[in-house]
Coordinates of C-alpha atoms in Angstrom, one line a residue:
M1 CA 0.5 -4.2 23.8
P2 CA 0.3 -3.4 20.1
V3 CA -2.8 -1.3 19.1
L4 CA -4.4 -4.1 17.1
K5 CA -4.0 -6.6 19.9
R6 CA -5.9 -4.2 22.3
H7 CA -8.6 -3.7 19.8
F8 CA -8.9 -7.4 19.2
L9 CA -9.2 -8.1 22.9
L10 CA -12.0 -5.6 23.3
L11 CA -13.8 -7.0 20.2
W12 CA -13.5 -10.5 21.5
L13 CA -14.9 -9.8 24.9
V14 CA -17.8 -8.0 23.3
L15 CA -18.4 -11.0 21.0
L16 CA -18.4 -13.4 24.0
A17 CA -21.5 -11.7 25.2
M18 CA -23.3 -11.3 21.8
P19 CA -26.1 -13.7 20.8
A20 CA -25.4 -16.0 17.9
R21 CA -27.2 -14.9 14.7
A22 CA -26.6 -17.8 12.4
Q23 CA -28.7 -20.1 14.5
L24 CA -31.3 -19.8 17.3
V25 CA -29.6 -19.6 20.7
L26 CA -31.0 -21.1 23.9
R27 CA -29.8 -19.3 27.0
G28 CA -30.3 -20.6 30.5
R29 CA -29.2 -20.8 34.0
V30 CA -29.1 -23.9 36.2
L31 CA -29.5 -23.5 40.0
D32 CA -29.8 -25.8 43.0
A33 CA -33.5 -26.2 43.8
E34 CA -32.9 -25.9 47.6
T35 CA -30.0 -23.4 47.9
H36 CA -30.7 -21.5 44.7
Q37 CA -26.9 -21.4 44.1
P38 CA -25.6 -21.7 40.6
I39 CA -24.5 -25.3 39.5
P40 CA -21.4 -25.4 37.3
N41 CA -20.4 -28.2 34.9
A42 CA -24.0 -29.4 34.4
Q43 CA -24.5 -31.2 31.1
V44 CA -27.0 -29.6 28.8
G45 CA -28.2 -31.6 25.8
V46 CA -30.7 -31.5 23.0
A47 CA -31.9 -34.3 20.7
D48 CA -30.8 -37.0 23.2
N49 CA -27.4 -35.3 23.7
R50 CA -26.4 -35.2 20.0
I51 CA -25.6 -31.5 20.6
G52 CA -25.0 -29.8 23.9
T53 CA -22.9 -27.7 26.2
S54 CA -22.1 -27.3 29.9
T55 CA -22.8 -24.6 32.4
N56 CA -20.0 -22.2 33.5
D57 CA -19.1 -21.2 37.1
A58 CA -22.2 -19.0 37.2
G59 CA -24.5 -21.8 36.1
R60 CA -25.1 -20.2 32.8
F61 CA -25.0 -21.7 29.3
A62 CA -25.7 -20.7 25.7
L63 CA -26.5 -23.4 23.1
S64 CA -26.9 -22.8 19.4
I65 CA -29.9 -24.8 18.1
P66 CA -30.1 -25.8 14.5
P67 CA -33.6 -25.3 13.0
A68 CA -33.9 -29.1 12.6
Y69 CA -33.8 -29.6 16.4
A70 CA -36.4 -27.0 17.3
G71 CA -38.9 -29.6 18.4
Q72 CA -36.5 -31.8 20.3
P73 CA -36.3 -32.3 24.1
L74 CA -33.9 -30.5 26.3
T75 CA -32.1 -32.4 29.1
V76 CA -29.9 -31.2 32.0
A77 CA -28.0 -33.7 34.1
L78 CA -25.3 -33.7 36.7
L79 CA -24.0 -36.4 39.0
G80 CA -25.9 -36.3 42.3
Y81 CA -28.9 -34.5 40.9
Q82 CA -32.2 -35.6 39.4
S83 CA -32.2 -35.1 35.7
Y84 CA -34.3 -32.3 34.1
R85 CA -36.2 -32.8 30.8
Q86 CA -38.6 -30.7 28.9
M87 CA -39.4 -29.7 25.2
L88 CA -37.4 -26.8 23.9
P89 CA -39.2 -23.5 24.4
P90 CA -39.9 -21.2 21.4
L91 CA -36.8 -19.4 20.3
P92 CA -35.6 -16.7 20.6
G93 CA -36.8 -16.2 24.1
P94 CA -35.7 -15.1 27.6
E95 CA -33.1 -16.8 29.7
L96 CA -34.5 -20.2 30.8
L97 CA -34.3 -20.8 34.6
I98 CA -33.7 -24.5 35.5
E99 CA -33.6 -25.9 39.0
L100 CA -32.2 -29.3 39.8
K101 CA -33.1 -31.4 42.8
M102 CA -30.6 -33.4 44.7
S103 CA -30.7 -37.2 44.5
P104 CA -30.3 -39.2 47.8
A105 CA -27.1 -41.3 48.1
A106 CA -27.6 -44.8 46.9
L107 CA -24.9 -46.6 48.9
G108 CA -23.2 -46.2 52.3
E109 CA -19.5 -46.6 52.9
V110 CA -18.3 -50.1 52.0
Q111 CA -14.7 -51.3 52.9
V112 CA -14.6 -54.7 51.2
T113 CA -11.7 -54.1 48.7
G114 CA -12.1 -57.3 46.8
S115 CA -15.8 -56.7 45.8
V116 CA -15.0 -53.1 44.8
L117 CA -12.2 -54.3 42.5
G118 CA -14.7 -56.7 41.0
I119 CA -16.9 -53.7 40.1
V120 CA -13.9 -52.1 38.3
R121 CA -13.0 -55.3 36.5
E122 CA -16.6 -55.7 35.3
A123 CA -16.7 -52.1 34.1
V124 CA -13.5 -52.7 32.1
A125 CA -14.9 -55.9 30.6
R126 CA -18.0 -54.1 29.4
I127 CA -16.2 -51.3 27.6
P128 CA -16.8 -52.8 24.2
R129 CA -20.6 -52.8 24.8
N130 CA -20.9 -49.5 26.6
Y131 CA -18.8 -47.3 24.3
P132 CA -18.7 -46.8 20.5
G133 CA -17.8 -49.9 18.6
R134 CA -17.2 -48.0 15.4
P135 CA -15.5 -44.6 14.6
T136 CA -17.2 -41.5 15.8
Q137 CA -16.6 -37.8 15.2
L138 CA -16.9 -35.2 18.0
T139 CA -17.2 -31.5 17.4
G140 CA -15.9 -29.7 20.5
F141 CA -14.9 -26.4 22.0
Y142 CA -11.4 -26.0 23.4
R143 CA -9.8 -23.4 25.7
E144 CA -6.4 -23.1 27.2
S145 CA -4.6 -20.5 29.2
D146 CA -1.3 -19.9 30.9
N147 CA -1.8 -18.1 34.2
D148 CA 0.6 -16.4 36.4
S149 CA 1.0 -16.9 40.2
L150 CA -2.0 -14.6 40.9
G151 CA -4.3 -16.5 38.6
R152 CA -4.3 -13.9 35.8
P153 CA -4.1 -15.3 32.2
R154 CA -0.9 -14.5 30.4
Y155 CA -2.6 -15.8 27.2
L156 CA -5.9 -17.3 26.4
V157 CA -6.7 -19.4 23.3
E158 CA -10.0 -20.8 22.2
G159 CA -10.8 -23.1 19.3
L160 CA -13.4 -25.3 17.7
L161 CA -12.1 -28.7 17.0
T162 CA -13.2 -31.8 15.1
V163 CA -12.0 -34.9 17.0
Y164 CA -11.9 -38.3 15.3
K165 CA -12.4 -41.2 17.7
A166 CA -11.4 -44.8 16.9
P167 CA -13.6 -47.6 18.2
Y168 CA -13.3 -48.0 22.0
P169 CA -12.6 -51.8 21.9
Q170 CA -9.3 -50.6 20.4
R171 CA -7.1 -49.3 23.3
T172 CA -5.5 -46.1 22.2
S173 CA -4.5 -42.6 23.4
T174 CA -4.0 -41.2 20.0
G175 CA -6.2 -39.9 17.2
E176 CA -6.8 -37.2 14.7
V177 CA -7.7 -33.6 15.6
Q178 CA -8.7 -30.9 13.1
I179 CA -8.7 -27.2 14.2
R180 CA -11.6 -25.6 12.4
Q181 CA -11.3 -22.1 14.0
S182 CA -9.4 -20.4 16.7
R183 CA -8.9 -17.0 18.4
K184 CA -6.4 -15.8 20.9
V185 CA -5.2 -13.0 23.2
D186 CA -1.5 -13.0 24.1
L187 CA -0.8 -10.6 27.0
R188 CA 2.7 -11.8 27.7
S189 CA 5.2 -8.9 27.9
D190 CA 8.4 -10.9 28.2
K191 CA 9.9 -11.7 24.8
L192 CA 13.0 -13.7 25.8
V193 CA 11.6 -16.6 27.9
R194 CA 8.3 -18.0 26.7
I195 CA 6.7 -21.4 27.4
D196 CA 4.4 -22.3 24.6
W197 CA 2.5 -25.5 25.4
A198 CA 2.2 -28.2 22.7
G199 CA -0.4 -30.9 22.4
G200 CA -3.2 -29.1 24.1
P201 CA -6.1 -29.9 21.7
F202 CA -5.1 -33.6 21.9
I203 CA -6.3 -33.7 25.4
A204 CA -9.6 -35.0 23.9
H205 CA -7.6 -38.2 23.3
L206 CA -4.9 -38.1 26.0
A207 CA -7.4 -37.6 28.9
D208 CA -10.0 -40.1 27.7
F209 CA -9.2 -42.6 30.4
V210 CA -11.6 -45.2 29.1
H211 CA -10.3 -45.2 25.6
R212 CA -6.6 -45.3 26.7
R213 CA -7.3 -47.7 29.6
A214 CA -5.6 -45.4 32.1
Q215 CA -3.4 -47.0 34.8
F216 CA -6.2 -47.0 37.4
I217 CA -8.4 -49.1 35.2
D218 CA -5.6 -51.2 33.7
P219 CA -5.8 -54.8 35.0
G220 CA -2.0 -54.9 34.8
H221 CA -1.9 -52.2 37.6
F222 CA -4.8 -53.3 39.8
R223 CA -2.3 -54.7 42.3
D224 CA -0.8 -51.2 42.8
Y225 CA -4.1 -49.6 43.9
D226 CA -6.5 -49.7 46.8
Y227 CA -10.2 -49.4 45.6
R228 CA -13.0 -48.4 48.0
L229 CA -16.6 -47.5 47.7
A230 CA -17.6 -44.0 48.8
P231 CA -21.2 -42.9 49.4
G232 CA -23.2 -43.5 46.2
S233 CA -24.9 -41.1 43.9
S234 CA -27.1 -41.0 40.8
Y235 CA -26.8 -39.7 37.2
H236 CA -29.7 -39.4 34.8
D237 CA -31.8 -40.8 37.6
R238 CA -29.7 -44.0 37.7
P239 CA -27.7 -45.3 40.7
V240 CA -23.9 -44.9 40.4
Y241 CA -21.0 -46.5 42.2
V242 CA -18.5 -44.0 43.5
V243 CA -15.1 -45.8 43.6
T244 CA -12.1 -44.1 45.1
F245 CA -8.6 -45.2 44.2
A246 CA -5.2 -44.5 45.7
P247 CA -1.7 -46.2 45.8
K248 CA -1.3 -49.0 48.2
A249 CA 0.8 -48.3 51.2
G250 CA 4.5 -48.1 50.1
N251 CA 3.7 -48.5 46.4
R252 CA 5.7 -46.3 44.1
R253 CA 4.3 -47.5 40.8
A254 CA 0.8 -46.0 41.1
D255 CA 0.7 -42.7 39.3
F256 CA -2.8 -41.5 40.2
A257 CA -5.3 -41.0 43.1
G258 CA -8.9 -39.9 42.8
R259 CA -12.4 -41.3 42.2
M260 CA -14.4 -42.7 39.3
Y261 CA -18.2 -43.1 38.7
I262 CA -19.6 -46.3 37.4
D263 CA -23.3 -46.9 36.4
Q264 CA -24.7 -49.7 38.6
D265 CA -26.9 -51.1 35.9
T266 CA -24.6 -51.2 32.9
Y267 CA -21.2 -50.8 34.6
A268 CA -20.3 -48.0 32.3
F269 CA -17.7 -45.5 33.4
L270 CA -19.5 -42.2 33.6
G271 CA -16.5 -40.1 34.6
A272 CA -13.5 -39.7 36.9
E273 CA -11.5 -37.0 38.6
W274 CA -7.9 -37.7 39.6
R275 CA -4.5 -36.1 40.4
Y276 CA -1.0 -37.2 39.9
T277 CA 0.8 -38.8 42.8
P278 CA 4.5 -37.9 43.5
A279 CA 5.5 -41.0 41.6
G280 CA 3.3 -40.0 38.7
L281 CA 4.9 -36.5 38.6
R282 CA 8.3 -38.1 38.5
H283 CA 7.2 -40.3 35.6
S284 CA 5.9 -37.3 33.7
P285 CA 8.1 -35.9 30.9
N286 CA 7.8 -32.3 32.1
L287 CA 8.5 -30.1 35.2
A288 CA 5.2 -30.3 36.9
D289 CA 4.6 -29.6 40.6
S290 CA 0.9 -30.7 40.4
R291 CA -1.5 -32.0 37.8
A292 CA -5.2 -32.7 38.1
L293 CA -7.9 -33.8 35.6
R294 CA -11.7 -34.2 35.5
V295 CA -13.4 -36.2 32.7
A296 CA -17.1 -36.9 32.1
Y297 CA -19.0 -38.9 29.5
Q298 CA -22.6 -38.6 28.2
P299 CA -25.1 -41.0 26.6
Y300 CA -26.1 -40.9 23.0
A301 CA -27.7 -43.6 20.8
G302 CA -27.2 -46.3 23.4
R303 CA -23.4 -45.6 23.9
W304 CA -21.4 -43.3 26.1
H305 CA -19.2 -40.6 24.5
L306 CA -16.6 -38.2 25.8
K307 CA -18.4 -35.0 27.0
T308 CA -15.9 -32.8 29.0
V309 CA -12.3 -32.7 30.0
W310 CA -10.8 -30.3 32.5
W311 CA -7.2 -30.2 33.6
Q312 CA -4.8 -28.0 35.4
T313 CA -1.0 -28.3 35.7
R314 CA 1.3 -26.2 37.9
A315 CA 4.8 -26.2 36.3
R316 CA 8.0 -25.0 37.8
L317 CA 10.4 -23.3 35.4
P318 CA 14.2 -23.0 35.4
I319 CA 13.7 -19.2 35.3
G320 CA 10.9 -17.2 36.8
P321 CA 7.9 -18.1 39.0
P322 CA 5.7 -21.2 38.5
L323 CA 3.0 -21.1 35.9
N324 CA -0.5 -22.6 36.1
Y325 CA -1.6 -24.1 32.8
F326 CA -5.3 -24.6 32.5
G327 CA -7.4 -26.2 29.7
E328 CA -10.8 -27.6 29.0
F329 CA -12.6 -29.4 26.2
L330 CA -16.4 -29.6 25.7
T331 CA -18.1 -31.8 23.2
T332 CA -20.8 -29.7 21.4
A333 CA -21.9 -32.3 18.8
I334 CA -21.7 -36.0 18.2
D335 CA -21.7 -37.6 14.7
T336 CA -21.8 -41.4 14.4
A337 CA -22.4 -41.5 10.7
Q338 CA -20.1 -38.9 9.0
T339 CA -16.8 -40.3 10.4
V340 CA -14.5 -39.9 7.4
R341 CA -11.0 -39.3 8.9
P342 CA -9.6 -35.9 8.1
G343 CA -6.7 -35.8 5.6
Y344 CA -3.2 -35.3 6.6
L345 CA -3.1 -31.7 5.6
E346 CA -6.2 -30.9 7.7
R347 CA -5.0 -32.7 10.8
A348 CA -3.1 -30.9 13.6
Q349 CA 0.1 -32.4 14.8
Y350 CA 0.9 -33.1 18.4
H351 CA 4.0 -30.9 18.5
D352 CA 2.2 -27.9 16.9
V353 CA 1.7 -25.1 19.3
F354 CA -2.0 -24.2 19.4
L355 CA -1.2 -20.6 20.3
R356 CA 0.6 -20.2 17.0
N357 CA -1.7 -22.2 14.7
A358 CA -2.4 -20.6 11.3
V359 CA -6.2 -20.7 11.2
A360 CA -7.5 -17.2 10.5
Y361 CA -9.9 -15.6 13.0
D362 CA -13.5 -15.3 11.7
S363 CA -15.9 -13.5 14.0
A364 CA -19.0 -14.6 12.0
F365 CA -18.0 -18.2 12.5
W366 CA -17.9 -17.8 16.3
R367 CA -21.3 -16.3 16.5
G368 CA -22.8 -19.4 14.9
H369 CA -21.3 -22.1 17.0
T370 CA -21.7 -23.2 20.6
T371 CA -18.9 -22.3 23.0
L372 CA -18.4 -22.7 26.7
L373 CA -19.2 -19.3 28.4
P374 CA -16.2 -18.0 30.2
P375 CA -16.3 -17.5 33.9
E376 CA -16.8 -14.0 35.1
T377 CA -13.4 -14.1 36.9
L378 CA -11.7 -14.9 33.6
R379 CA -13.3 -12.1 31.7
Q380 CA -12.5 -9.7 34.5
A381 CA -8.9 -10.8 34.6
L382 CA -8.5 -10.2 30.9
L383 CA -10.0 -6.8 31.1
D384 CA -7.8 -5.9 34.1
Q385 CA -4.7 -7.0 32.2
Q386 CA -5.9 -5.1 29.1
R387 CA -6.2 -1.9 31.1
Q388 CA -2.7 -2.5 32.6
H389 CA -1.2 -3.0 29.1
R390 CA -2.9 0.1 27.9
A391 CA -1.3 2.1 30.8
D392 CA 2.1 0.5 30.0
S393 CA 1.8 1.6 26.4
L394 CA 1.7 5.2 27.4
F395 CA 5.4 4.9 28.2
R396 CA 6.1 3.0 24.9
P397 CA 4.5 4.9 22.1
V398 CA 3.4 3.0 19.0
A399 CA 2.9 4.6 15.6
A400 CA -0.7 4.8 14.5
G401 CA -1.6 1.7 12.5
D402 CA 1.5 -0.1 13.4
S403 CA 0.6 -3.6 14.8
T404 CA 4.2 -4.4 15.7
S405 CA 6.3 -2.4 18.1
A406 CA 10.0 -1.9 17.8
K407 CA 10.5 -4.2 20.7
D408 CA 8.6 -7.0 18.8
A409 CA 10.4 -6.5 15.5
P410 CA 13.6 -8.5 16.3
Q411 CA 11.5 -11.4 17.6
T412 CA 9.4 -11.3 14.4
L413 CA 12.4 -11.3 12.1
F414 CA 14.1 -14.1 14.1
G415 CA 10.8 -16.1 14.0
K416 CA 10.7 -15.8 10.2
F417 CA 14.3 -17.0 10.1
L418 CA 13.5 -20.0 12.3
S419 CA 10.5 -20.9 10.2
R420 CA 12.9 -21.5 7.2
F421 CA 15.5 -23.5 9.2
R422 CA 15.8 -27.3 9.3
Y423 CA 18.4 -29.7 10.7
G424 CA 18.8 -33.4 11.0
G425 CA 20.9 -36.5 11.2
M426 CA 21.5 -39.4 8.8
V427 CA 23.4 -42.6 8.7
G428 CA 24.5 -44.5 5.6
A429 CA 27.1 -46.5 3.6
W430 CA 30.2 -44.7 2.3
P431 CA 31.6 -46.6 -0.7
L432 CA 35.2 -47.0 0.5
S433 CA 36.9 -49.9 -1.2
V434 CA 39.8 -51.3 0.9
A435 CA 42.3 -54.0 -0.1
A436 CA 44.1 -56.0 2.6
A437 CA 47.6 -54.7 2.9
G438 CA 50.7 -54.4 5.1
L439 CA 51.9 -50.8 5.1
A440 CA 55.4 -49.6 6.1
V441 CA 55.9 -45.8 6.3
A442 CA 59.3 -44.0 6.9
Y443 CA 59.7 -40.3 7.2
A444 CA 63.1 -38.6 7.5
P445 CA 63.3 -34.9 6.7
D446 CA 66.7 -33.5 5.9
G447 CA 68.3 -31.2 8.4
Y448 CA 66.3 -32.4 11.5
G449 CA 67.0 -35.0 14.0
F450 CA 63.4 -36.1 13.6
G451 CA 62.0 -39.1 11.8
F452 CA 59.9 -42.2 12.3
Q453 CA 59.1 -45.6 10.9
A454 CA 55.7 -47.3 11.3
D455 CA 54.2 -50.6 10.2
N456 CA 50.4 -50.9 9.8
S457 CA 48.1 -53.6 8.5
V458 CA 44.8 -52.8 6.8
K459 CA 41.8 -55.2 6.6
A460 CA 39.8 -55.6 3.5
Q461 CA 36.3 -54.1 3.3
S462 CA 33.8 -52.9 0.7
F463 CA 32.2 -49.9 2.4
S464 CA 32.3 -47.9 5.7
V465 CA 29.4 -46.7 7.8
Y466 CA 29.2 -42.9 8.1
S467 CA 27.0 -40.4 10.0
Q468 CA 26.0 -36.9 8.8
F469 CA 24.6 -33.9 10.5
E470 CA 22.9 -31.5 8.2
Y471 CA 21.6 -27.9 8.3
Q472 CA 19.2 -26.5 5.7
F473 CA 17.9 -23.0 5.1
E474 CA 14.9 -22.7 2.8
L475 CA 15.3 -20.1 0.0
T476 CA 11.8 -21.0 -1.3
H477 CA 9.3 -23.7 -0.3
E478 CA 11.1 -26.1 -2.6
L479 CA 14.8 -24.9 -2.8
A480 CA 17.2 -24.9 0.2
V481 CA 20.8 -24.2 0.9
R482 CA 22.4 -27.1 2.8
L483 CA 25.6 -27.7 4.8
A484 CA 26.5 -31.1 6.2
T485 CA 29.3 -32.5 8.2
Q486 CA 30.3 -36.2 7.8
R487 CA 32.2 -38.8 9.8
L488 CA 33.3 -42.3 8.9
Y489 CA 33.5 -45.1 11.5
G490 CA 35.6 -48.3 11.6
Q491 CA 39.3 -48.8 11.0
F492 CA 39.7 -45.3 9.5
R493 CA 39.6 -41.9 11.1
A494 CA 37.7 -39.8 8.6
D495 CA 35.9 -36.4 8.5
G496 CA 34.4 -34.3 5.8
W497 CA 31.8 -31.8 4.8
A498 CA 29.5 -31.0 1.9
A499 CA 27.8 -27.8 0.8
G500 CA 25.3 -27.2 -1.9
L501 CA 21.6 -26.9 -2.9
S502 CA 18.7 -29.2 -2.3
Y503 CA 15.4 -29.3 -4.1
Q504 CA 12.2 -31.2 -3.2
R505 CA 8.8 -31.4 -4.8
N506 CA 5.6 -32.8 -3.2
F507 CA 4.1 -35.6 -5.2
R508 CA 1.0 -35.7 -3.1
P509 CA -0.2 -32.2 -2.3
R510 CA -3.6 -33.3 -0.9
H511 CA -2.3 -36.1 1.3
R512 CA 0.6 -36.8 3.6
P513 CA 3.5 -35.2 1.6
L514 CA 5.8 -37.5 -0.2
Y515 CA 8.7 -35.5 -1.6
G516 CA 10.9 -36.2 -4.5
R517 CA 14.4 -34.9 -3.6
A518 CA 17.3 -33.8 -5.8
G519 CA 20.5 -32.1 -4.8
L520 CA 24.0 -31.0 -5.9
A521 CA 26.8 -30.4 -3.5
Y522 CA 30.6 -30.0 -3.4
T523 CA 32.1 -32.5 -0.9
R524 CA 35.5 -32.8 0.7
Q525 CA 36.2 -36.1 2.5
T526 CA 39.3 -37.6 4.1
A527 CA 39.8 -41.2 5.0
G528 CA 42.9 -41.7 7.2
R529 CA 44.8 -44.4 9.0
E530 CA 46.6 -43.6 12.3
L531 CA 50.3 -44.5 12.3
G532 CA 51.0 -43.7 16.0
T533 CA 52.5 -41.0 18.1
F534 CA 56.2 -39.9 18.4
A535 CA 58.4 -37.7 20.5
N536 CA 59.6 -34.5 18.9
P537 CA 63.3 -34.0 19.6
D538 CA 63.5 -30.6 17.8
A539 CA 61.5 -27.7 19.2
G540 CA 62.2 -25.8 15.9
L541 CA 60.9 -28.5 13.6
R542 CA 59.2 -27.2 10.4
V543 CA 57.3 -29.6 8.1
A544 CA 56.0 -28.3 4.8
G545 CA 56.5 -24.8 6.1
T546 CA 54.5 -25.3 9.3
H547 CA 56.2 -25.0 12.7
L548 CA 55.5 -28.1 14.9
G549 CA 57.0 -27.3 18.3
A550 CA 55.0 -29.7 20.5
D551 CA 56.7 -32.4 22.5
E552 CA 54.5 -35.1 21.0
L553 CA 53.4 -35.6 17.4
S554 CA 51.1 -38.0 15.6
A555 CA 51.1 -39.2 12.0
Q556 CA 48.3 -40.3 9.7
L557 CA 48.1 -41.5 6.1
Q558 CA 45.2 -40.0 4.3
A559 CA 43.2 -40.2 1.1
L560 CA 41.6 -36.8 0.4
T561 CA 38.7 -36.8 -2.1
E562 CA 37.1 -33.6 -3.5
A563 CA 34.1 -34.3 -5.7
L564 CA 30.7 -33.1 -7.0
Q565 CA 27.9 -35.0 -5.4
P566 CA 24.6 -35.1 -7.3
S567 CA 21.8 -37.0 -5.4
L568 CA 18.2 -38.2 -5.7
G569 CA 15.9 -39.4 -3.0
L570 CA 12.5 -39.4 -1.3
G571 CA 11.2 -37.7 1.8
L572 CA 8.1 -38.7 3.8
E573 CA 6.6 -36.1 6.2
L574 CA 6.0 -37.9 9.5
S575 CA 4.6 -34.7 11.1
H576 CA 4.5 -31.0 10.2
K577 CA 8.0 -30.7 11.8
L578 CA 9.6 -34.1 11.1
E579 CA 10.5 -35.7 7.7
L580 CA 12.0 -39.1 7.0
V581 CA 14.5 -38.9 4.1
A582 CA 16.4 -41.4 2.0
D583 CA 19.0 -40.4 -0.6
A584 CA 21.3 -42.1 -3.1
S585 CA 24.3 -40.0 -4.3
Y586 CA 27.0 -40.4 -6.9
L587 CA 30.5 -39.0 -6.5
L588 CA 32.1 -37.3 -9.5
P589 CA 35.8 -36.9 -8.3
L590 CA 37.4 -33.6 -9.0
R591 CA 40.7 -34.5 -7.3
T592 CA 42.0 -37.3 -5.2
R593 CA 45.2 -36.9 -3.2
T594 CA 47.4 -39.2 -1.0
R595 CA 49.1 -37.4 1.8
L596 CA 50.9 -37.8 5.1
Q597 CA 49.6 -35.5 7.9
I598 CA 51.7 -34.8 11.0
S599 CA 49.9 -33.1 13.9
E600 CA 50.8 -31.7 17.3
E601 CA 49.3 -33.8 20.1
S602 CA 50.3 -31.8 23.2
G603 CA 49.5 -28.3 24.3
F604 CA 46.2 -26.3 24.2
F605 CA 44.0 -28.0 21.6
L606 CA 42.9 -24.7 20.0
A607 CA 46.6 -23.8 19.3
R608 CA 47.7 -27.1 17.9
S609 CA 49.1 -27.1 14.3
A610 CA 49.2 -29.8 11.6
A611 CA 51.3 -30.1 8.5
V612 CA 50.5 -32.0 5.3
I613 CA 53.0 -33.7 2.9
N614 CA 51.5 -34.7 -0.5
L615 CA 52.8 -38.0 -1.8
P616 CA 55.0 -39.0 -3.5
H617 CA 57.7 -37.0 -1.7
P618 CA 61.4 -37.6 -1.3
D619 CA 61.3 -37.5 2.5
V620 CA 58.6 -40.2 2.7
S621 CA 59.0 -43.9 1.9
L622 CA 55.7 -45.8 1.5
R623 CA 55.7 -49.6 1.0
D624 CA 52.6 -51.8 0.4
N625 CA 53.5 -55.5 1.1
G626 CA 57.1 -54.6 0.6
Q627 CA 56.7 -52.8 -2.7
L628 CA 57.4 -49.1 -3.0
T629 CA 54.2 -47.2 -3.9
A630 CA 52.6 -43.7 -3.8
A631 CA 49.0 -45.1 -3.8
L632 CA 47.0 -46.2 -0.7
P633 CA 45.1 -49.4 -0.6
W634 CA 41.8 -47.6 0.1
Q635 CA 39.9 -45.6 -2.5
P636 CA 36.4 -44.2 -2.7
R637 CA 33.8 -45.7 -5.0
P638 CA 31.0 -43.6 -6.6
W639 CA 27.8 -44.7 -4.8
L640 CA 26.6 -43.4 -1.4
F641 CA 23.3 -44.3 0.4
S642 CA 21.8 -42.6 3.5
I643 CA 18.6 -42.5 5.5
G644 CA 17.7 -40.1 8.3
L645 CA 15.4 -37.4 9.8
L646 CA 15.0 -33.7 9.2
Y647 CA 13.4 -31.5 11.8
R648 CA 11.8 -28.1 11.2
L649 CA 12.0 -25.7 14.1
R650 CA 8.7 -24.0 13.4

């Protein structure tokens, strides 16, 4: 491990235990009143849950209290327990000990499936009245880690997010996320094979089963599930339906199995926990062996808002042992008034890897915001791995003050190269003007017993469709070198390439980028017409100085155009990695040639040769509708149009 990485890990673990200084901090521990055992995942709220946190595995929490909330009540709630409520004690102060009492079960086992489904239907129907009907903004703490088969974190990333939520009557699983701060420890020693998970912070949208109307509460899938009532419980001293769901016998369309909690009075979904069925894993887009989630909501201002998300995925990889991917999100503040959507530049993109985000680490920032206290096992695992990496570094010396080892250097240089690399595909209209014609071609070289005659008819057309695959390497943020390959489709066989420079300038630097594009390239394009294949009677045949000894030959009439290609266009950034581009180009011909190409058709394809005869030529007779000519009935026109996508690797 590089020296700076070790120092950062030690500093981070110290800061995890430090009290916040920017605001007053309430520290406490929540225990079961009868067993005196710690209670994890209890919801701790202040000011009727406008700000809050949750307890860790040891039942402990730390909540930063703004001075304006010093006189507000403190509440602690967990499903199955009586809620706790008292006024905030004077701060700073000692750790507050809170004991929760169990609530008796409200219902016994009920097996009437129809009535249980009616409860779920009613809860779905009441989503518009139980959840926010206007945009809301959540501030939340996010953590993800990639653990090995022994449960040790290979990396750990934490961040403070702003999550914009659309109104819940609108069914959606998407939304905006802004990364305000982040910190990380990367303990992975392997450099060649790395799995960097994308989309993690978006779990605040993707796992919100009420907002997205997950399959198990989607009326279109009710027929796929069995719903049953389990023994009831209570939350905030209110009775709760506990509804289990699982695929019906033999059903392969149901992706989930688990349980959900529904308030008996308001029919609000208070939370759910579920796992993916084998069918659900097959329908997932990644290599997962298992996947489980747990989601809870909390009340504020008469509505229910997302509180916590926990999920774990066990993924099998093509190389190496399986990995356990773990993550959690915790809402620490709710704002129903300041809900201005973040601008495009401030928003994270789903395909951005949170582990590599560019937000700088600020220790003072973290001491002033609520985070979820890490479990003791997680802190111990990080320390153990840090010690092991320190021992490993004894055998791999690193120069003092050098934050990058020699082993890391090639990866860093390669990463810098990739960050400047883009590629993409386009389709467009190639301006190939074609007049209807009947062609007759005869070729009879002197001194050989080889020759052929071919008749061919050409249909009239005004343009051809072409595709282009393009590579770009950015010299600066605005200037790039580009190389493109082109292919025409239709009645002609045509290939070509273009090389040059591309320049783009952002017209909207404070919003979603809209680029003006300009370019200049040299292009070489052929448009050919196949004349057929012929037997070669002479193994020593030479055409235009090229030996063609294959048993079978083919012939093609071609128009070859070499030109300068200036272009203008627009580019719209769809995400930080993907750009939609549209260009108009003008061909300035440098040279246009008509030629006959004769190629070998048999033998190993890498060793096949081709000969080109420029027309007019005494050995070639070309007739167009019976008239001798040296010109072809298809010629390029100047304008080209294309539209496509460019993708940035990093």
